[in-house]
Coordinates of C-alpha atoms in Angstrom, one line a residue:
M282 CA -181.2 4.2 -126.7
N283 CA -183.1 7.2 -128.1
A284 CA -179.9 8.7 -129.3
R285 CA -179.1 5.6 -131.3
L286 CA -182.6 5.5 -132.8
R287 CA -182.3 9.1 -133.7
L288 CA -178.9 8.6 -135.3
M289 CA -180.2 5.6 -137.2
G290 CA -183.2 7.7 -138.4
W291 CA -180.8 10.4 -139.7
G292 CA -178.8 7.7 -141.5
V293 CA -181.9 6.3 -143.2
L294 CA -183.0 9.8 -144.3
A295 CA -179.5 10.5 -145.7
L296 CA -179.5 7.2 -147.6
A297 CA -183.0 7.8 -149.0
S298 CA -182.0 11.3 -150.0
A299 CA -179.0 10.0 -151.9
M300 CA -181.2 7.4 -153.6
V301 CA -183.7 10.1 -154.8
Q302 CA -180.8 12.2 -156.1
A303 CA -179.4 9.3 -158.0
Q304 CA -182.8 8.5 -159.5
E305 CA -183.2 12.2 -160.6
S306 CA -179.8 12.3 -162.3
P307 CA -179.7 11.8 -166.1
D308 CA -179.8 8.1 -167.2
A309 CA -176.3 7.5 -168.6
A310 CA -177.5 4.4 -170.5
A311 CA -180.2 6.4 -172.3
L312 CA -177.7 8.2 -174.6
V313 CA -175.8 6.5 -177.3
V314 CA -173.3 8.1 -179.7
H315 CA -172.5 6.3 -182.9
E316 CA -170.8 7.0 -186.3
A317 CA -168.4 9.2 -184.3
W318 CA -165.5 10.6 -186.2
I319 CA -163.1 13.6 -186.3
R320 CA -162.0 15.1 -189.5
T321 CA -158.3 14.8 -190.3
A322 CA -156.3 18.1 -190.3
P323 CA -152.7 19.2 -190.6
P324 CA -150.7 18.4 -187.4
T325 CA -150.4 22.1 -186.5
A326 CA -154.1 22.8 -186.8
P327 CA -155.4 24.4 -183.6
V328 CA -159.0 23.4 -184.2
R329 CA -160.7 20.2 -185.5
A330 CA -164.3 19.2 -186.0
G331 CA -166.1 16.2 -184.6
Y332 CA -169.3 14.5 -186.0
G333 CA -171.6 11.6 -185.2
V334 CA -175.2 10.8 -184.1
I335 CA -176.4 11.1 -180.5
E336 CA -179.6 9.2 -179.7
N337 CA -181.7 9.5 -176.6
S338 CA -183.5 6.1 -176.0
G339 CA -184.5 7.1 -172.5
R340 CA -187.8 8.4 -171.2
R341 CA -186.5 11.8 -170.1
E342 CA -185.1 14.9 -171.9
V343 CA -181.3 15.2 -171.6
V344 CA -179.6 18.5 -171.8
I345 CA -175.9 18.2 -172.7
D346 CA -174.1 21.3 -171.3
A347 CA -170.5 20.2 -171.6
V348 CA -168.3 18.0 -173.7
R349 CA -164.8 16.9 -172.6
S350 CA -161.8 14.8 -173.6
D351 CA -158.3 14.5 -172.3
A352 CA -157.2 14.8 -175.9
F353 CA -158.3 18.4 -176.3
G354 CA -158.0 21.6 -174.3
A355 CA -161.6 22.5 -174.9
I356 CA -164.6 21.2 -176.8
E357 CA -167.7 23.2 -177.8
I358 CA -170.9 22.4 -179.6
H359 CA -171.3 24.7 -182.6
E360 CA -173.9 25.2 -185.3
M361 CA -173.7 26.4 -188.9
R362 CA -176.7 28.4 -190.1
E363 CA -177.4 30.5 -193.1
V364 CA -178.2 34.2 -192.1
D365 CA -179.0 36.6 -194.9
G366 CA -177.4 34.4 -197.5
V367 CA -174.2 33.9 -195.5
M368 CA -173.2 30.8 -193.6
R369 CA -172.4 31.7 -190.0
M370 CA -171.1 29.5 -187.1
R371 CA -172.2 30.1 -183.5
R372 CA -171.5 28.3 -180.2
L373 CA -174.4 26.5 -178.6
P374 CA -174.4 26.6 -174.8
S375 CA -176.3 23.3 -174.6
L376 CA -177.9 20.6 -176.7
T377 CA -181.3 19.3 -175.8
L378 CA -182.2 15.7 -176.7
E379 CA -185.9 14.8 -176.3
P380 CA -186.8 11.2 -175.4
G381 CA -186.8 8.9 -178.5
R382 CA -185.0 11.5 -180.6
S383 CA -181.5 11.7 -182.2
V384 CA -179.3 14.6 -183.2
S385 CA -176.8 14.5 -186.1
L386 CA -173.5 16.2 -185.8
E387 CA -172.5 16.7 -189.4
P388 CA -170.4 18.9 -191.7
G389 CA -172.3 22.1 -192.5
G390 CA -174.6 21.7 -189.5
M391 CA -174.3 21.1 -185.8
H392 CA -170.9 19.7 -184.9
L393 CA -168.2 19.6 -182.2
M394 CA -165.3 22.1 -182.3
L395 CA -162.2 20.5 -180.8
F396 CA -159.6 23.0 -179.6
R397 CA -155.9 22.6 -178.8
A398 CA -155.2 18.9 -179.4
V399 CA -152.9 17.6 -176.7
G400 CA -150.9 15.5 -179.2
P401 CA -150.8 14.5 -182.8
L402 CA -154.0 12.9 -184.3
E403 CA -153.3 11.0 -187.4
A404 CA -155.8 9.1 -189.5
G405 CA -157.0 6.0 -187.6
A406 CA -156.4 7.4 -184.1
R407 CA -159.1 7.0 -181.6
V408 CA -160.2 9.7 -179.1
S409 CA -162.5 9.2 -176.1
I410 CA -165.0 12.0 -175.7
G411 CA -167.5 12.4 -172.9
F412 CA -170.9 14.2 -172.9
F413 CA -172.1 15.8 -169.7
A414 CA -175.4 17.0 -168.2
R415 CA -175.1 19.0 -165.0
E416 CA -171.6 17.6 -164.3
V417 CA -172.8 14.0 -164.8
E418 CA -171.3 12.1 -167.7
V419 CA -174.3 10.9 -169.7
A420 CA -172.5 9.3 -172.7
R421 CA -168.9 8.5 -173.8
A422 CA -167.8 7.5 -177.3
E423 CA -164.7 6.6 -179.2
F424 CA -164.2 9.1 -182.1
V425 CA -162.1 7.8 -185.0
V426 CA -159.9 10.3 -186.9
R427 CA -160.5 10.0 -190.6
E428 CA -161.0 11.8 -193.9
A429 CA -164.4 13.3 -194.8
P430 CA -166.6 10.8 -196.7

């Protein structure tokens, strides 16, 4: 009898621990990506750029540390910045979204660099891209391939 109670106690503790971990994970519903698009490029282009707006409507900060899609070999967050009169691009290891804030991914500013497209991406094609925080997907959006506005 005592062994059963002890085993049940361990089970309750394990379940409670899992619930706490789930509550501490980023809230997937808090991030929304809209106006998502990928600039058209020649079929042989090894790199493309992705843009849109990411909003954090949640109550906690979310740090995006990975972006992935089956349509590309790799995706990185990059930023264009003027340094000593010259525009320079650098990779950002993460993107922090404060509660109630949004970040614009736009030409000439912060954007996604999309490397090694798996297949052709003609105007009108749709690509699903996921945004991750600590290996947990916190947002997913359909990006439309189109010409720059």
